[in-house]
Coordinates of C-alpha atoms (C1' of nucleotides) in Angstrom, one line a residue:
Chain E
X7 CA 0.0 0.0 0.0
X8 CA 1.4 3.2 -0.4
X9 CA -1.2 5.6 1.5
X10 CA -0.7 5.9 5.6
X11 CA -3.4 4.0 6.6
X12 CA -2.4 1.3 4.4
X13 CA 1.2 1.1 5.5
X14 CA 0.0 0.9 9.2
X15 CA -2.7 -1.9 8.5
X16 CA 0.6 -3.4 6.8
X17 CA 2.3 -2.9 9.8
X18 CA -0.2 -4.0 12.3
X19 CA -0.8 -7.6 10.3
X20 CA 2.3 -8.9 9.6
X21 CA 3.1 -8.0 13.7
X22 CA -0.5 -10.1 14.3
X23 CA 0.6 -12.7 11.8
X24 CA 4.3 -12.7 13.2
X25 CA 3.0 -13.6 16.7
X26 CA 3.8 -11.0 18.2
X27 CA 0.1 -10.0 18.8
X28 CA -1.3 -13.4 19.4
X29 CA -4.9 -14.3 19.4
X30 CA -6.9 -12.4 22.3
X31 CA -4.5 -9.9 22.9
X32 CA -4.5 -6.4 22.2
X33 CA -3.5 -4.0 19.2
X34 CA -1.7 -0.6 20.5
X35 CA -4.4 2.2 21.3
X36 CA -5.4 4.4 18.7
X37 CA -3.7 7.5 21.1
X38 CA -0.9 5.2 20.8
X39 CA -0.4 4.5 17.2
X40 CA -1.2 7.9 16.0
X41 CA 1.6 9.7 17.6
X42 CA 4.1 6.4 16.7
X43 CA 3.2 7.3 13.1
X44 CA 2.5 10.5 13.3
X45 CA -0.5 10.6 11.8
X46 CA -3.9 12.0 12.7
X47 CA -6.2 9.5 14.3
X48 CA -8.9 9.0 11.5
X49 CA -5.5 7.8 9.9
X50 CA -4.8 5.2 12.4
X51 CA -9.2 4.3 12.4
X52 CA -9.2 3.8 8.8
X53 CA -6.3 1.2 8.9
X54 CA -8.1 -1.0 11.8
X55 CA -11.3 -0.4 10.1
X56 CA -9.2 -2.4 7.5
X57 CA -8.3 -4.9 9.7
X58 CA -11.6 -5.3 11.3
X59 CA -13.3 -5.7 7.7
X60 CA -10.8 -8.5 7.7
X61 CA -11.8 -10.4 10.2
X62 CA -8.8 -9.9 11.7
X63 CA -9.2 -8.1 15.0
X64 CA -12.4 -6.8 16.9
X65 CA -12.6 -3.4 17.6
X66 CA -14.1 -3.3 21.4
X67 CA -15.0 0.5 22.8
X68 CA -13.4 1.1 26.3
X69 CA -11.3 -2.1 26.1
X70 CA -9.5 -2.0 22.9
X71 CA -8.6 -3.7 19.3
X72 CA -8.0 -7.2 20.1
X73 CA -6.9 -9.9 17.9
X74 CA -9.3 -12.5 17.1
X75 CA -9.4 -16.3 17.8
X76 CA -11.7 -18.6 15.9
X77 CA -12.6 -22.3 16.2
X78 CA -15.0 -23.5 13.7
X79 CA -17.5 -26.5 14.2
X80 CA -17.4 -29.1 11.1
X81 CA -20.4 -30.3 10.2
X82 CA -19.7 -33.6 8.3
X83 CA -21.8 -35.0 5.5
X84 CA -21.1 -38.3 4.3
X85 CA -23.1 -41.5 3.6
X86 CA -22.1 -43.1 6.4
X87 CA -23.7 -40.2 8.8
X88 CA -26.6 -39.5 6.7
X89 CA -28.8 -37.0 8.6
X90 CA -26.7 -34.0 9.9
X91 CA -28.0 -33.4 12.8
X92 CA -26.9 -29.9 14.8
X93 CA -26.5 -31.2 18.3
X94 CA -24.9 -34.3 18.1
X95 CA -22.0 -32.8 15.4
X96 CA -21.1 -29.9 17.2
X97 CA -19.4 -31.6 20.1
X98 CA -20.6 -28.5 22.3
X99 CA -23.0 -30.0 25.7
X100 CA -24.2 -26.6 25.6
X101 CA -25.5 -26.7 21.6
X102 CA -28.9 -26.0 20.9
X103 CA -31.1 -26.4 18.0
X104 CA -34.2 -24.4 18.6
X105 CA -37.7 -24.0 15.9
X106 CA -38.1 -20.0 16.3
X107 CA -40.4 -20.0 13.9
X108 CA -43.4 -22.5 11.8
X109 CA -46.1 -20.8 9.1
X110 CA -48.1 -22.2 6.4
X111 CA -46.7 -20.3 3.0
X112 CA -47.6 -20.6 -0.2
X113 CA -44.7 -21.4 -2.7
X114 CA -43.4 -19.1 -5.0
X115 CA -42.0 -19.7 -8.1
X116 CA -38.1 -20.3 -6.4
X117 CA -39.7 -22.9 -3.9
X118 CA -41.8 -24.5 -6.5
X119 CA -39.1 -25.2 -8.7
X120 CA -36.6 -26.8 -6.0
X121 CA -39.4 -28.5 -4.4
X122 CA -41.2 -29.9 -8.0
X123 CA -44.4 -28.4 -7.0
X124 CA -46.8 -25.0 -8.5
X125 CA -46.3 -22.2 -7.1
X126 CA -48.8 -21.7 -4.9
X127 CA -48.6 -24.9 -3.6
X128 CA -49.2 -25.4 0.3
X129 CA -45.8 -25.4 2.4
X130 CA -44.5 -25.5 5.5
X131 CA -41.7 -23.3 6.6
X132 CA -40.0 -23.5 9.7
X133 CA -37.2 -21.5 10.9
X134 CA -34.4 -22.9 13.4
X135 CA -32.1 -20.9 15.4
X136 CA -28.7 -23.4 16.0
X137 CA -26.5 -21.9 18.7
X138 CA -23.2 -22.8 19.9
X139 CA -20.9 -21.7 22.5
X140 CA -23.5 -19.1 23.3
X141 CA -24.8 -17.7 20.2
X142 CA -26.5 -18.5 17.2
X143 CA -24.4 -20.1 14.6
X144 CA -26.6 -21.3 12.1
X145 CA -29.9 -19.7 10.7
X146 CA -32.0 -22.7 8.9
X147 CA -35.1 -22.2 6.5
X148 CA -36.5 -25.1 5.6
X149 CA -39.5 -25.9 3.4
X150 CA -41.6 -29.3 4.0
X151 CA -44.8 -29.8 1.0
X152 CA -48.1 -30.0 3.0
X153 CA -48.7 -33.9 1.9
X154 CA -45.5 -35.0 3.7
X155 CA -46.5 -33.0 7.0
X156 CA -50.0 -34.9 6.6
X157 CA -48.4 -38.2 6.2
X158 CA -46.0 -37.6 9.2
X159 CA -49.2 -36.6 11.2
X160 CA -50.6 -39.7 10.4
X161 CA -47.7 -42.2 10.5
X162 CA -45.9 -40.9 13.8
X163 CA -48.5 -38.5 15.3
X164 CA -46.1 -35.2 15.3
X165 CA -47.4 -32.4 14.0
X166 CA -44.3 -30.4 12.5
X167 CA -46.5 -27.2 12.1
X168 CA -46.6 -26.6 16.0
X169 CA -43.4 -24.8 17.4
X170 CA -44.0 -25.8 20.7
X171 CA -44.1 -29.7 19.9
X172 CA -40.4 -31.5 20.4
X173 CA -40.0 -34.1 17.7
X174 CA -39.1 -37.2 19.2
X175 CA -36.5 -38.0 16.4
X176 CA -34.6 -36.2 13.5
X177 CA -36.8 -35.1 10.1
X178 CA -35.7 -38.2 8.1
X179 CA -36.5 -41.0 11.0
X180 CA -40.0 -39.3 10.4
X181 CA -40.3 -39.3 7.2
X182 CA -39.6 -42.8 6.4
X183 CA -41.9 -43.7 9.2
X184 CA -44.3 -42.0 7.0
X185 CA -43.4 -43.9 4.4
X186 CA -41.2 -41.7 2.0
X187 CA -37.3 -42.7 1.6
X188 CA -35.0 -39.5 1.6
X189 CA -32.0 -41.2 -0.2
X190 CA -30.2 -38.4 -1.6
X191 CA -28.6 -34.5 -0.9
X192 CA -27.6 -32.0 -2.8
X193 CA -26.0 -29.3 -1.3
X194 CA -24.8 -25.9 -2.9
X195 CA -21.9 -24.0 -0.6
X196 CA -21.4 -20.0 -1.3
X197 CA -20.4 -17.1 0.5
X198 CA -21.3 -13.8 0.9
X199 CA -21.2 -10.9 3.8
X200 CA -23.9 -11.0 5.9
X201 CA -26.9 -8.6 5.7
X202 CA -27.0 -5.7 9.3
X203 CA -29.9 -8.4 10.4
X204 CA -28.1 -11.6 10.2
X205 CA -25.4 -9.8 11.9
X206 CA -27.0 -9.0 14.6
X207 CA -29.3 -12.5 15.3
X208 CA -25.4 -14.2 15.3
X209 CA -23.9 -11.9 16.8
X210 CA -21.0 -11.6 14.0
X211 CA -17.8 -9.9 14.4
X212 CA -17.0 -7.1 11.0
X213 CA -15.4 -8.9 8.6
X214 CA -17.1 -12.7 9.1
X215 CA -18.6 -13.5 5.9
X216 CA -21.5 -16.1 6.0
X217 CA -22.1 -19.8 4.6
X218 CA -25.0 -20.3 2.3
X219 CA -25.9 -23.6 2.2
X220 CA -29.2 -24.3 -0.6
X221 CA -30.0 -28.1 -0.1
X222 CA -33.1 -30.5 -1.6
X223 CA -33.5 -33.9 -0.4
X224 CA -34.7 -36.4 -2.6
X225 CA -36.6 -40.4 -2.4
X226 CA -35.6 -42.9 -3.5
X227 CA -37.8 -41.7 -6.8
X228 CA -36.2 -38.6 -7.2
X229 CA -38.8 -35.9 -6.1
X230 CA -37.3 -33.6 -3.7
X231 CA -39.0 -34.1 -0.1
X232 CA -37.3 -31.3 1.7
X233 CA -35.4 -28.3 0.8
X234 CA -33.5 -25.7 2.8
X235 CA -31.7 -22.7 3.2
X236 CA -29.2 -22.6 5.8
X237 CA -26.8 -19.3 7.1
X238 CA -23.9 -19.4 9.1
X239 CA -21.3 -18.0 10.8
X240 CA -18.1 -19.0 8.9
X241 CA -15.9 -18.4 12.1
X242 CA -17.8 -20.9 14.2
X243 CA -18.6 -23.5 11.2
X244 CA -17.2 -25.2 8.1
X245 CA -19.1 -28.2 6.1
X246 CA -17.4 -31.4 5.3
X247 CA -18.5 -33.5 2.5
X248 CA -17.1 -37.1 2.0
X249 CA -17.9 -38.1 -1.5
X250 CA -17.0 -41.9 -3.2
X251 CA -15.8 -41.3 -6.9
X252 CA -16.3 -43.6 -9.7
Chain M
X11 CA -29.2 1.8 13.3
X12 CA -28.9 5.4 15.2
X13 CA -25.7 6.7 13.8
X14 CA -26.5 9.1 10.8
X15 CA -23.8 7.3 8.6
X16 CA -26.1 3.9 9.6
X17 CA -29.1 5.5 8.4
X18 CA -27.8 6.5 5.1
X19 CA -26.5 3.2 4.7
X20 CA -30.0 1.7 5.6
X21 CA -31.9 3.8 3.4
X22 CA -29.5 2.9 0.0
X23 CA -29.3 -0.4 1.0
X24 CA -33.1 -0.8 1.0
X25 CA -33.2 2.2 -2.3
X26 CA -31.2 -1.0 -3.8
X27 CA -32.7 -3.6 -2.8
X28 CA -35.9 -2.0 -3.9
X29 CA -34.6 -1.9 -7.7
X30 CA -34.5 1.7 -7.6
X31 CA -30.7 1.6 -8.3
X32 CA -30.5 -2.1 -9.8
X33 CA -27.3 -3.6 -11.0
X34 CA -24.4 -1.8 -12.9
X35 CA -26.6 1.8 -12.3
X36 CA -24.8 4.5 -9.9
X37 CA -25.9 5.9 -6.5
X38 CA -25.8 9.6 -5.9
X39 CA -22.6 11.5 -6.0
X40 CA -20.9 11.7 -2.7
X41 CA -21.7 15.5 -2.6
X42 CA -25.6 14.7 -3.6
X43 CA -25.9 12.5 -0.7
X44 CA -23.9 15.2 1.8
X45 CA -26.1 17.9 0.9
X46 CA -29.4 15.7 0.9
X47 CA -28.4 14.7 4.0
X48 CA -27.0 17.9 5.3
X49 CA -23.6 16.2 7.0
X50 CA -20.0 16.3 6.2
X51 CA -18.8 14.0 3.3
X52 CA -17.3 11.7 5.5
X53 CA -20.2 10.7 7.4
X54 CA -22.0 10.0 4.2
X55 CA -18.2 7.8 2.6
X56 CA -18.5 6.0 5.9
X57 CA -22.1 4.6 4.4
X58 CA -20.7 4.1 1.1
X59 CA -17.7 2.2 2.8
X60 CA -20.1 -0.6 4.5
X61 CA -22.5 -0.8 2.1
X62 CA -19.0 -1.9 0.0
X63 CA -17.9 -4.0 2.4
X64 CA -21.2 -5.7 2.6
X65 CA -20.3 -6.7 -1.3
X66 CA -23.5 -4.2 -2.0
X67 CA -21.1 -1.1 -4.5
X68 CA -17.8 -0.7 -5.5
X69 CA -17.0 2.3 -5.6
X70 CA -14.9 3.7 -8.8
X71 CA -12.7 6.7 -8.9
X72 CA -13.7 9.2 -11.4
X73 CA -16.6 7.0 -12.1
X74 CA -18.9 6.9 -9.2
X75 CA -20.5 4.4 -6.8
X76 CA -21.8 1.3 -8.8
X77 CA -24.3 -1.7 -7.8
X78 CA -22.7 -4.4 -8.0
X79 CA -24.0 -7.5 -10.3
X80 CA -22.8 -10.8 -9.4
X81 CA -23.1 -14.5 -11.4
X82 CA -21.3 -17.3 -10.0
X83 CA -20.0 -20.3 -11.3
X84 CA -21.1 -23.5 -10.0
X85 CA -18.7 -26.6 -9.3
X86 CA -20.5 -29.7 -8.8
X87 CA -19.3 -32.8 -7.2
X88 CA -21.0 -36.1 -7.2
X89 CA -20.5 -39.7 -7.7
X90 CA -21.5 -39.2 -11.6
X91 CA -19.2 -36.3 -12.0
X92 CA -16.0 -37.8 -10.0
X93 CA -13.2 -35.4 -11.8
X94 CA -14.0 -32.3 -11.0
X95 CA -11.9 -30.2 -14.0
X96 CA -12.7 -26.3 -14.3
X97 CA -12.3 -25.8 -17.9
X98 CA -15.4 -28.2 -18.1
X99 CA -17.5 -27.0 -15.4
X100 CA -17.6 -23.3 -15.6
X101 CA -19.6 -22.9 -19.3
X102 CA -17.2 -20.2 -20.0
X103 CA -15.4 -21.0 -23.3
X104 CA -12.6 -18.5 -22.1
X105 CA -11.7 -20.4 -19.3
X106 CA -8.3 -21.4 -18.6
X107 CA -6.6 -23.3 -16.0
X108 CA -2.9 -22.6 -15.6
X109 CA -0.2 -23.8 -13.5
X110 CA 1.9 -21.4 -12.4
X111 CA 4.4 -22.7 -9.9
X112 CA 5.3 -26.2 -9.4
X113 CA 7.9 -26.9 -6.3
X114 CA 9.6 -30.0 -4.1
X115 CA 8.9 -29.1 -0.9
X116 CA 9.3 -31.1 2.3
X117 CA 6.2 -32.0 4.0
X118 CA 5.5 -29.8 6.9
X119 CA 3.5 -31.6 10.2
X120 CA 0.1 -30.4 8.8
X121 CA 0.8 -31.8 5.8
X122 CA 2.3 -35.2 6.8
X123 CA -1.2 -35.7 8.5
X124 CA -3.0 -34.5 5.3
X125 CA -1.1 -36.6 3.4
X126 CA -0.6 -39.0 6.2
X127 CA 3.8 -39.5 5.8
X128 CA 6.6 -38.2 7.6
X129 CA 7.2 -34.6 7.9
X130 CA 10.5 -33.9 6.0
X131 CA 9.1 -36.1 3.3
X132 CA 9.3 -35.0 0.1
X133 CA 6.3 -33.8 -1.9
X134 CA 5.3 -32.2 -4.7
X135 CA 3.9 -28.7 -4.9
X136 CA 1.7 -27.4 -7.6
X137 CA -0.5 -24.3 -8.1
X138 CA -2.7 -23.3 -10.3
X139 CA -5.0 -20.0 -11.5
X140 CA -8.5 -21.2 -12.5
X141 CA -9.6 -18.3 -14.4
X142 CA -13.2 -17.3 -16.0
X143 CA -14.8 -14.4 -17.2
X144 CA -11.2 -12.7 -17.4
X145 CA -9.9 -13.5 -14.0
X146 CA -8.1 -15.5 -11.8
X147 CA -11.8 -16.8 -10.1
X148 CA -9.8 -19.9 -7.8
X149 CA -6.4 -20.6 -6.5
X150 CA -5.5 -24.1 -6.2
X151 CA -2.7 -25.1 -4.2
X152 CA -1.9 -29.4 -4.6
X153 CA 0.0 -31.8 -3.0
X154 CA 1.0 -34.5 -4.3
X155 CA 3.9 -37.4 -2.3
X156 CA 7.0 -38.3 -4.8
X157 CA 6.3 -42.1 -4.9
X158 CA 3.1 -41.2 -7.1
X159 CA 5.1 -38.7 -9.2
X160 CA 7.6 -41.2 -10.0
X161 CA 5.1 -44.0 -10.7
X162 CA 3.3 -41.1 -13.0
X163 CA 6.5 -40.4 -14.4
X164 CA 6.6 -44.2 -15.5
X165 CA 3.1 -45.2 -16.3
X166 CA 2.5 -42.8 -18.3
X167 CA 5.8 -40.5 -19.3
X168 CA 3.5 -37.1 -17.9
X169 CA 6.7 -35.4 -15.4
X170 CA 4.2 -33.3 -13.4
X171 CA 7.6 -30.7 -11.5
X172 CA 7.5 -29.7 -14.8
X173 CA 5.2 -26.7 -15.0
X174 CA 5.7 -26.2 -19.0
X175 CA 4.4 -29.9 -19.7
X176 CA 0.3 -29.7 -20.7
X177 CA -0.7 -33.1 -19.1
X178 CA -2.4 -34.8 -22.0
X179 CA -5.4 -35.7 -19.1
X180 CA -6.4 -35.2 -15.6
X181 CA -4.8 -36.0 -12.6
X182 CA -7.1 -39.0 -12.1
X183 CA -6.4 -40.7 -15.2
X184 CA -3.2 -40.5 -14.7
X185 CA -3.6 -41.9 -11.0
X186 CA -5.3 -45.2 -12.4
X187 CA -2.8 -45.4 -15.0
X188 CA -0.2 -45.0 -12.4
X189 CA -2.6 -48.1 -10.7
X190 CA -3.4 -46.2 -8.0
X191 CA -7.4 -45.8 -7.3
X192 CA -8.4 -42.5 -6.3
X193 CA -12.3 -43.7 -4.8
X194 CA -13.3 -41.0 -1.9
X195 CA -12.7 -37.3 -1.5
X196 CA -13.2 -35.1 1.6
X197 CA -13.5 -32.1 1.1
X198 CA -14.1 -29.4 4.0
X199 CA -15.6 -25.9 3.1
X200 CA -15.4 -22.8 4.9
X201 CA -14.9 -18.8 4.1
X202 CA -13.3 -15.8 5.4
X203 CA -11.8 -12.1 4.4
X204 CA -9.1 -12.6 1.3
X205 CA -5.6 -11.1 2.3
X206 CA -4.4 -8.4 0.4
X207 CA -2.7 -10.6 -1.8
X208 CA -5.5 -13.1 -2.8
X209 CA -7.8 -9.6 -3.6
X210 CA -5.0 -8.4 -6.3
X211 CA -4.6 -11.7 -7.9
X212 CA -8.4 -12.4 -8.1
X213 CA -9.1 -8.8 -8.7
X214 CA -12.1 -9.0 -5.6
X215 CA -14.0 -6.3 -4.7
X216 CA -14.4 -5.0 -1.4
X217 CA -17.1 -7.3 0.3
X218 CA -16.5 -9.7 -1.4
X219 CA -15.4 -13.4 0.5
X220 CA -13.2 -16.0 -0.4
X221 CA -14.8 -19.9 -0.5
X222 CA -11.4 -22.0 1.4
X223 CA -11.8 -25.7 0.3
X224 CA -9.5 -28.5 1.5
X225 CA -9.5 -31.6 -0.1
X226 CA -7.9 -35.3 0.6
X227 CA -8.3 -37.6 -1.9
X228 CA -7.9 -41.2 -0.7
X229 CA -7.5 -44.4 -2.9
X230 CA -9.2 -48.1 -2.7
X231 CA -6.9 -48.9 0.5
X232 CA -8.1 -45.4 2.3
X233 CA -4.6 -44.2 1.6
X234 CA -4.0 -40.3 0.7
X235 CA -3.3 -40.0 -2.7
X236 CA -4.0 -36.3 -3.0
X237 CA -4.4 -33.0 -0.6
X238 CA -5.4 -29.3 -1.8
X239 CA -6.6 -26.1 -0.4
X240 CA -8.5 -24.3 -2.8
X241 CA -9.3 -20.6 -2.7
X242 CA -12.4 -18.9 -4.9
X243 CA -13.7 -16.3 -5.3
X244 CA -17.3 -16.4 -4.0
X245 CA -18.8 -13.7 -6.0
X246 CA -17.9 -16.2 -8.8
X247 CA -18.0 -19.7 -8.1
X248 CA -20.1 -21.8 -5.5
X249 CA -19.6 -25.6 -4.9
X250 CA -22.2 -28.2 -5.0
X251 CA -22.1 -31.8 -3.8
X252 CA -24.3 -34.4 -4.2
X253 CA -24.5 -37.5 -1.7
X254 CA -26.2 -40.8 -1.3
X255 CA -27.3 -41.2 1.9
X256 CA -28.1 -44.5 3.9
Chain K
dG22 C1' -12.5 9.0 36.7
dA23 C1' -9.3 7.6 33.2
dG24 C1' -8.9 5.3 29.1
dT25 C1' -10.9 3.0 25.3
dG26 C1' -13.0 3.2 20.6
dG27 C1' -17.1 5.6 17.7
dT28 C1' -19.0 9.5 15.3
dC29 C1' -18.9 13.8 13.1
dT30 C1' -17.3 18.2 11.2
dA31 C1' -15.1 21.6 7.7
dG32 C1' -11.8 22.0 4.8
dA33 C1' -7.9 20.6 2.0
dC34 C1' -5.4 18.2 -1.6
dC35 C1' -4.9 14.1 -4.6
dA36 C1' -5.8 10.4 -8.2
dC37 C1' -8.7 9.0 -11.6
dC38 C1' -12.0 9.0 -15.6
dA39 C1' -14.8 10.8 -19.3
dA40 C1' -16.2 14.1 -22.4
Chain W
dT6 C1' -11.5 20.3 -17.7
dG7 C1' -15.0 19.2 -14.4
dG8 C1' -16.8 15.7 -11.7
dT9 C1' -15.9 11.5 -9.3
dG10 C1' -14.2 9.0 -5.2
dG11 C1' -9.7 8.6 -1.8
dT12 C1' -6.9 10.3 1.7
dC13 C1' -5.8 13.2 5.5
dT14 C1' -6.0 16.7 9.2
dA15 C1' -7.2 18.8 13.9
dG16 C1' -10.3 19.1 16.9
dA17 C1' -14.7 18.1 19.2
dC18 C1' -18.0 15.3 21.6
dC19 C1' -20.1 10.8 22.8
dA20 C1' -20.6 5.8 24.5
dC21 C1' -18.6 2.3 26.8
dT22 C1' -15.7 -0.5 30.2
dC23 C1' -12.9 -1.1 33.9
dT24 C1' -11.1 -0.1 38.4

DNA sequence: GAGTGGTCTAGACCACCAA
DNA sequence: TGGTGGTCTAGACCACTCT
């Protein structure tokens, strides 16, 4: 860089990358920096603000810039652990996997097409909220058609449209109790930054992008039984996919 | 939000989002939006600079603030699609896949586990620029251990340190040839804020994350055959996977 | 209360692009 | 050449945390 501010952010993270700011401690002040450089202090602000937008260190008001530590959660897909299941992968006691959310919607033409159905078509949303470590981690949107909720309600009594009602097993358990066979996923993985109100639900730190994770579920027939959107913090979560070739 | 840079930002952000400035169109001039506003033009640069950093604008010297448009490529992995080759996948015609540094190194420890050898041991070091759309949209680093460049070397004459030699095939193909059986990959997915150096060589915008995805490929005998970290750009790419379960 | 970072101002100069 | 965004200053006041 050859502006001030960049030079500094130059400065600060090769000296965070060099260990000599390890993780959890504490960048100089801003008092500090601006008469090491010489500089005036938007200066020195602009160059954390770089940092920060980095992911790098967390800006905290009357404690300081410290540097930041991150430990994501894997969640593993593979055929050998078939149903991903939030509290059981996240080796945290504490986890939580909680519906904040169930409405009747009617599909529009996005839903219809992952889920093979018109638009207009009867579905259940439901909205999860999975926490870790003390915050939310993972937003989860997921879209059920209203025959597979009926046939659940029959087969195994659980009405998936009530909030308050604790399924007694995971979503797939249920559904082949009700007779359908989910046999295959397909997942799409991107990234983007997240929007000021998934920020604030996960409480993310500037500068942690998000996870979008679109998946269907198919039977054993090929019609998609489930699909979902999920959102999550990429400094408390990655996705692991085993996959046999051939 | 209660700052008046935050309410700026909301309202553009939600002017956008609206369609009333949709993709490639400008916003209002910096000194439009002071005087609308009535602040100073930093307060209104500080809401350009996180609605840019939220991958919303990128803002262009001499040109003005412009919505961004995004289209990414998607990579798909599945047992009917085992090679995953980028000049294939990405429907660009102009897309290129070049090696552009190939190195012995000696296994460090992370590596010996990826690779699951000695550390010290010597291993093959190749990267590559997957480009598309006129730039560098991936950065593949691979690792490969010299026992199956040698038996590469024989089976099939390819010398893969050689950066100038155009393997006439994929890596897999050669593998079998080589009669080793590349059958499962794992691949792990996560993001984060590109360094300074990954945002010149893939041109990214501010905002804009980086999709990290490592890889071990294993043969027949749940040997590693193969390790790579792969970093895209996720305003361009996005990486599917398909998997049986049961 | 002392110290931290966050916001905001008014004005200046610079780098870049397009007509 | 005129308009765009980028950098930088010096100083002010505010919100927050810790002791």
């Amino acid at each position: 860089m050859h502006t001030k501010w960049g030079r500094i952010a130059s400065d600060l993270r090769e000296a965070i990358q060099s260990g000599e700011y390890p993780p959890g401690s504490k960048l100089p002040a801003i008092p500090v920096l601006t008469s090491r450089y010489d500089v005036a202090r938007d200066t020195v602000r602009d160059a954390i603000s770089a940092l920060a937008s980095e992911g790098l260190v967390t800006p905290l008001r009357g404690v300081g810039t410290v540097v930041r530590e991150t430990m994501p959660v894997a969640l593993a897909y593979s055929p050998q652990a078939p149903a991903r299941i939030w509290v059981q992968q996240t080796a945290d006691p504490k986890a939580t996997d909680i519906v904040v959310e169930v409405e009747w919607e009617q599909a529009d033409s996005d839903l219809a097409e992952r889920l093979h159905c018109a638009s207009g078509d009867q579905v259940l949303h439901r909205v999860r909220h999975q926490s870790k470590g003390g915050g939310v981690a993972q937003i989860h949107h997921q879209w059920l058609p209203k025959n597979l909720v009926d046939d659940i309600q029959q087969a195994s009594n659980v009405d998936l449209s009530n909030k308050e009602v604790e399924p007694p097993t995971d979503l797939f358990t249920l559904l082949r109790q009700a007779g359908t066979d989910p046999s295959e996923v397909t997942e799409t993985i991107g990234a983007r930054m997240p929007h000021p109100e998934e920020r604030e639900v996960m409480g993310l730190p500037a500068g942690v992008p998000v996870l979008l994770t679109y998946r269907i579920t198919r039977d054993n027939a090929g019609r998609p039984v489930e699909t979902s959107t999920m959102t999550g913090a990429s400094d408390r979560m990655t996705q692991t996919f085993t996959v046999p070739l051939h």
